[in-house]
PDB file of C-alpha atoms in Angstrom:
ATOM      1  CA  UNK A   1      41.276 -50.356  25.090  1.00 50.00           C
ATOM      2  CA  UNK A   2      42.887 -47.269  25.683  1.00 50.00           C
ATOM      3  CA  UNK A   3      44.521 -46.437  22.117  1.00 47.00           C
ATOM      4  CA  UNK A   4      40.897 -47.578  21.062  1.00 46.00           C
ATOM      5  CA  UNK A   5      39.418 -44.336  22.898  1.00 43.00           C
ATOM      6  CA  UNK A   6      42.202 -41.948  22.536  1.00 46.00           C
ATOM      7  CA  UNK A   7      41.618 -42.922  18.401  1.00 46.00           C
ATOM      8  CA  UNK A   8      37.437 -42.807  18.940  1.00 43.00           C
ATOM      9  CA  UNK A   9      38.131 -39.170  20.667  1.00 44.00           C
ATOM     10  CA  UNK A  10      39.981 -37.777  18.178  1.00 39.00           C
ATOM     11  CA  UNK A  11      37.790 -39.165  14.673  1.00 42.00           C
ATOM     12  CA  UNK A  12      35.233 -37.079  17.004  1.00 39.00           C
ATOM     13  CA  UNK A  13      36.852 -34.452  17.308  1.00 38.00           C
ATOM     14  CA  UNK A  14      38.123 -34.173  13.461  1.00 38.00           C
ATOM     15  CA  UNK A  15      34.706 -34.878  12.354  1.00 40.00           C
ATOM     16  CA  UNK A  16      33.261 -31.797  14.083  1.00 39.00           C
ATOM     17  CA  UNK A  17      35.843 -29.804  12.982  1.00 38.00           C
ATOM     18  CA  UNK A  18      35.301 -30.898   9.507  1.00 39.00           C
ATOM     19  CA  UNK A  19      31.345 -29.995   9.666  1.00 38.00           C
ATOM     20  CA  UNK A  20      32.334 -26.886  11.259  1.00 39.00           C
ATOM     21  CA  UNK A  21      31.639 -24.465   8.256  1.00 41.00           C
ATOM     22  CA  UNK A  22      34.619 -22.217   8.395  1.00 43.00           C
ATOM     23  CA  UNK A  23      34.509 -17.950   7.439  1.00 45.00           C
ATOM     24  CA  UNK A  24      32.950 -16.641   4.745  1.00 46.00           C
ATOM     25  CA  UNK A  25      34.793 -15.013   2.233  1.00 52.00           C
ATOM     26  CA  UNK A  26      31.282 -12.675   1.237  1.00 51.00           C
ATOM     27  CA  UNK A  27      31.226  -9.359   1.867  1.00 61.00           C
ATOM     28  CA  UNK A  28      28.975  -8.289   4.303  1.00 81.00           C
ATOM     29  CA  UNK A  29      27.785  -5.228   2.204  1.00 88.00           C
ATOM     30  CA  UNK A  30      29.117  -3.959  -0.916  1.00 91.00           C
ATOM     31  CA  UNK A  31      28.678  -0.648  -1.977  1.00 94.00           C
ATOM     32  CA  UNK A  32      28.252   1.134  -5.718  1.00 95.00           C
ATOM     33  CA  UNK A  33      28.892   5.200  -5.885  1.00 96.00           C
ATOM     34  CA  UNK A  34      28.161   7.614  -8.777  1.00 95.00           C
ATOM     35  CA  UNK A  35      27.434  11.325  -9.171  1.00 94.00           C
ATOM     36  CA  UNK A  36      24.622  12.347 -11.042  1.00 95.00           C
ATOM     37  CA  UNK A  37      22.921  15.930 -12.064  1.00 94.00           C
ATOM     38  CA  UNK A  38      20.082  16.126 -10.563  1.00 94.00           C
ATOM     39  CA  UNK A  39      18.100  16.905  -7.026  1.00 94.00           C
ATOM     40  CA  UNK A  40      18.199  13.981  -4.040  1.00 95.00           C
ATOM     41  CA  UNK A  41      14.239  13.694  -4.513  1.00 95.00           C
ATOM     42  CA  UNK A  42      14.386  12.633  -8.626  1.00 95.00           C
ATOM     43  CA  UNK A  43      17.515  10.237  -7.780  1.00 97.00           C
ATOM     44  CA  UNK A  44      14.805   8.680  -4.865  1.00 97.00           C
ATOM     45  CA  UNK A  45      11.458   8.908  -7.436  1.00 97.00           C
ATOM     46  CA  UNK A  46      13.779   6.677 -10.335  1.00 97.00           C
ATOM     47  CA  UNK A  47      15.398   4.735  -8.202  1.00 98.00           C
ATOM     48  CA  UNK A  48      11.648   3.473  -6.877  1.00 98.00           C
ATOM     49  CA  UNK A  49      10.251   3.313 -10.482  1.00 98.00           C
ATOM     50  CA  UNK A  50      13.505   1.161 -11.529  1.00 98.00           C
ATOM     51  CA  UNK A  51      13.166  -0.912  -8.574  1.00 98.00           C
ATOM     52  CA  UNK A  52       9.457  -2.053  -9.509  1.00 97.00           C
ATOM     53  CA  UNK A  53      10.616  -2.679 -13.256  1.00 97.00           C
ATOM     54  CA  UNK A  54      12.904  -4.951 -12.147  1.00 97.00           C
ATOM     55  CA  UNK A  55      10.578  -6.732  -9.434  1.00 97.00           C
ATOM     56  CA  UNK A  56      12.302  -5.597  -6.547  1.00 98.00           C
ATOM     57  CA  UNK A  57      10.401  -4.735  -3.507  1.00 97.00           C
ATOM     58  CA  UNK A  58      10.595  -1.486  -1.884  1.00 98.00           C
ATOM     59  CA  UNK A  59       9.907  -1.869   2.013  1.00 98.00           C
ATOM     60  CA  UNK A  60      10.869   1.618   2.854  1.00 97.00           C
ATOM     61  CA  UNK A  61      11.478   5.161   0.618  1.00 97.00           C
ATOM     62  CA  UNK A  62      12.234   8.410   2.357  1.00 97.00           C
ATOM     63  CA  UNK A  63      12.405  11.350   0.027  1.00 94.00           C
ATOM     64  CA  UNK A  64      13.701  13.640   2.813  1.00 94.00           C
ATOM     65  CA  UNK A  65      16.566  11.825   3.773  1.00 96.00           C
ATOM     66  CA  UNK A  66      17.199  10.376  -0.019  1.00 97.00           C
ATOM     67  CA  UNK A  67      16.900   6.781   1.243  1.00 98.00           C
ATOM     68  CA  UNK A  68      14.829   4.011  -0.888  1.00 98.00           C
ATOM     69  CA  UNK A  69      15.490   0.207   0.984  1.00 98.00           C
ATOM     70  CA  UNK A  70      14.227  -3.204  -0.608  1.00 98.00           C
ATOM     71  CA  UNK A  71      12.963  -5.680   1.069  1.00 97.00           C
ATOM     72  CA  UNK A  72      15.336  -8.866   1.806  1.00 94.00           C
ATOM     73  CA  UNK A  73      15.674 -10.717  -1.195  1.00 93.00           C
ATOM     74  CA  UNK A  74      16.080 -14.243  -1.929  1.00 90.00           C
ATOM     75  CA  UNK A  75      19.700 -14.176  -4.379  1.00 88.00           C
ATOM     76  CA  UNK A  76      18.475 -17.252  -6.013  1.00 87.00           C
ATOM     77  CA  UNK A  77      14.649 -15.992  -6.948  1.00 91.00           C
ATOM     78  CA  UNK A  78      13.344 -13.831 -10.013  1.00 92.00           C
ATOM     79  CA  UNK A  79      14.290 -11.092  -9.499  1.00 95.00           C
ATOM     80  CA  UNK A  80      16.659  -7.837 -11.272  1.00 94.00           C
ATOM     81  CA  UNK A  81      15.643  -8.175 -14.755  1.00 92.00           C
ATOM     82  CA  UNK A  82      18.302 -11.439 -15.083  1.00 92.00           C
ATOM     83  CA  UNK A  83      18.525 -14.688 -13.945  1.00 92.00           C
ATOM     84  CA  UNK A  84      20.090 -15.613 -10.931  1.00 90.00           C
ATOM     85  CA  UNK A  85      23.740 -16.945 -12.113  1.00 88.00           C
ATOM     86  CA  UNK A  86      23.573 -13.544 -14.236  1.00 92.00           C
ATOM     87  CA  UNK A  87      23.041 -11.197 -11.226  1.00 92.00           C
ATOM     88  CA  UNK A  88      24.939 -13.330  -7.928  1.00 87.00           C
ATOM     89  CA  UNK A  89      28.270 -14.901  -7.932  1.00 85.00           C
ATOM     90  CA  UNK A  90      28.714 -18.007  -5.208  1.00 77.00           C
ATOM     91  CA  UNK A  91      32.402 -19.402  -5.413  1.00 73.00           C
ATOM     92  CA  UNK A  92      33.102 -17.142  -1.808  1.00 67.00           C
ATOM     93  CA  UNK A  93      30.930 -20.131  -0.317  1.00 65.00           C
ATOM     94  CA  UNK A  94      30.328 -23.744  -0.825  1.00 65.00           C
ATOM     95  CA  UNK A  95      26.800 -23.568  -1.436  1.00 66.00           C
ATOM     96  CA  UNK A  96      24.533 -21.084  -1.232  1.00 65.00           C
ATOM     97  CA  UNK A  97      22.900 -20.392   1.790  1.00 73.00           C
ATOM     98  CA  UNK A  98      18.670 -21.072   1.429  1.00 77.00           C
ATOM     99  CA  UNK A  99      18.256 -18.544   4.396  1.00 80.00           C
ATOM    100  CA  UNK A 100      20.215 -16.242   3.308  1.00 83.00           C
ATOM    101  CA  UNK A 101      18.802 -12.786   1.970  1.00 89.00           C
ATOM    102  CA  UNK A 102      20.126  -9.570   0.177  1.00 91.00           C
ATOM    103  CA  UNK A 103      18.770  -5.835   1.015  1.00 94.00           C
ATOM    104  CA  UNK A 104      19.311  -3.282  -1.235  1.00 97.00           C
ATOM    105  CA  UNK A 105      20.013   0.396   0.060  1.00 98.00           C
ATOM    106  CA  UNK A 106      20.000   3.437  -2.004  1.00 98.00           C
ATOM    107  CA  UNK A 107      20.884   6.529  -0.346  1.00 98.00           C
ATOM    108  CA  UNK A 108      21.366  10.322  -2.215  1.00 98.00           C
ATOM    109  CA  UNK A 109      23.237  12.921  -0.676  1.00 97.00           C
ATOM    110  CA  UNK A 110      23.176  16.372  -2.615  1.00 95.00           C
ATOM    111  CA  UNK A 111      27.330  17.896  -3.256  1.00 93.00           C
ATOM    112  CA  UNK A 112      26.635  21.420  -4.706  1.00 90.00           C
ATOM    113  CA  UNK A 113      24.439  21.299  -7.496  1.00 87.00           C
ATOM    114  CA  UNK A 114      24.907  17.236  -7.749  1.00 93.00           C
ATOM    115  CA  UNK A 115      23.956  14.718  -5.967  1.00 96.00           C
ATOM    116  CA  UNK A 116      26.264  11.661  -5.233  1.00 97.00           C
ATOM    117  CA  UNK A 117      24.086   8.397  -5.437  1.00 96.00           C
ATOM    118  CA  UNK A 118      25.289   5.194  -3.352  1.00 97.00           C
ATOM    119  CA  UNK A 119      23.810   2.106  -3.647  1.00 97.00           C
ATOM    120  CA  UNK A 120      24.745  -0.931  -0.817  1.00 96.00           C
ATOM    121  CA  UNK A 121      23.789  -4.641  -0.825  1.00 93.00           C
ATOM    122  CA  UNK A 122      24.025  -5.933   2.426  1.00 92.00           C
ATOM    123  CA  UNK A 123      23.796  -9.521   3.347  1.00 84.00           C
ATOM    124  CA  UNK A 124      20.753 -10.303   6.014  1.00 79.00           C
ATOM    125  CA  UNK A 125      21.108 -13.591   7.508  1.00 71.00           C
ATOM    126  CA  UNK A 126      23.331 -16.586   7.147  1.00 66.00           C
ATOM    127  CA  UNK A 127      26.408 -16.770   4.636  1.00 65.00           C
ATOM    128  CA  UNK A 128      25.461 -15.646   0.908  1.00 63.00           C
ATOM    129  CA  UNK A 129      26.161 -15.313  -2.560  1.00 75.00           C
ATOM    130  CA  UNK A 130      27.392 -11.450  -3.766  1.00 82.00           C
ATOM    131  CA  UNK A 131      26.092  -9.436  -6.581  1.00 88.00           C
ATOM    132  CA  UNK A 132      28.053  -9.616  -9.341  1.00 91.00           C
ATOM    133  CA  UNK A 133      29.688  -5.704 -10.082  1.00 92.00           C
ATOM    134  CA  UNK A 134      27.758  -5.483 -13.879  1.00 94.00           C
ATOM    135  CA  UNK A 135      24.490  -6.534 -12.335  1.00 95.00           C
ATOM    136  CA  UNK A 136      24.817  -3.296  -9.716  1.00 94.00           C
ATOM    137  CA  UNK A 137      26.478  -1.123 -12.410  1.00 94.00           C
ATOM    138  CA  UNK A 138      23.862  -1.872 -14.674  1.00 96.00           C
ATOM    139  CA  UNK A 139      20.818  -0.970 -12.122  1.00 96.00           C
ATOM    140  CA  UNK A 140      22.559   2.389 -11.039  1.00 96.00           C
ATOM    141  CA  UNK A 141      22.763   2.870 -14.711  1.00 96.00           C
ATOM    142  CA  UNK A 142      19.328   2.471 -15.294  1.00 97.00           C
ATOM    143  CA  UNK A 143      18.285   4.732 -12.394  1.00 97.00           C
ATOM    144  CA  UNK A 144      20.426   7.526 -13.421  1.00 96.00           C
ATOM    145  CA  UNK A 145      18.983   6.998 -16.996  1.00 97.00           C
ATOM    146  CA  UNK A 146      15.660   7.409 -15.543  1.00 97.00           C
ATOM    147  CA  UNK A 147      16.802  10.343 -13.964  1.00 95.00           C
ATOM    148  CA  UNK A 148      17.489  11.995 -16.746  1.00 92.00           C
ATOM    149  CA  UNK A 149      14.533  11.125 -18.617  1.00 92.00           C
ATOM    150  CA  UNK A 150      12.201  12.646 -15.865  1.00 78.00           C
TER     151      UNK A 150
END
């Protein structure tokens, strides 16, 4: 009876270890940095312009501190111009997390007469897939080419 607990207490306590989901390998926030000629305010007006091309929402822009902030965003919905397996990479983590969201940041600083652009994507809630590094090249590419088209 007694080898029958001590065996029952320990396939209970291996089984909650197993379901136990262990670290995540996902950053929390990964962060894209280019210079680019022009004034903090035009780097803020395309990068709010390339944001609603590409369907994602802006919940905050501040021209006078060069900040634009998306809303959180689901990784796996429409959003980005691509499809999700195009834009988010999951092998850091078993399975996507259906909580999990992604806010973009994009903050402009002005360095002599450029301005250095930075753009984060921080995980908000639960563990999550990462942008893949040519999905955020691509959109600071596109808001520096709308820069320079303004």
């Amino acid at each position: 009876m007694k080898v029958r607990m001590i065996g029952l207490g320990l396939a209970v306590v291996f089984g909650a270890a197993c379901g136990q989901k262990g670290p995540s390998m996902a950053p929390d926030t990964q962060t894209f940095t280019r210079n680019v000629d022009a004034m903090p305010s035009r780097v803020v007006e395309a990068t709010t312009a390339v944001f609603a091309e590409r369907q994602i929402g802006v919940a905050t822009t501040d021209q006078t501190n060069g900040k634009v902030e998306s809303v959180p965003l689901d990784p796996m919905a429409e959003w980005g111009g691509m499809s999700a397996d195009q834009r988010v990479n999951c092998s850091a983590v078993a399975a996507a997390d259906p909580n999990s969201r992604l806010v973009l940041t994009m903050h402009v600083k002005r360095d002599g007469d450029r301005s250095v652009l930075t753009l984060d994507a921080k995980r908000d809630g639960g563990e999550s897939c990462v942008l893949r590094g040519p999905f955020m090249t691509e959109l600071m590419d596109a808001i520096v080419a709308k820069v320079n088209a303004s």
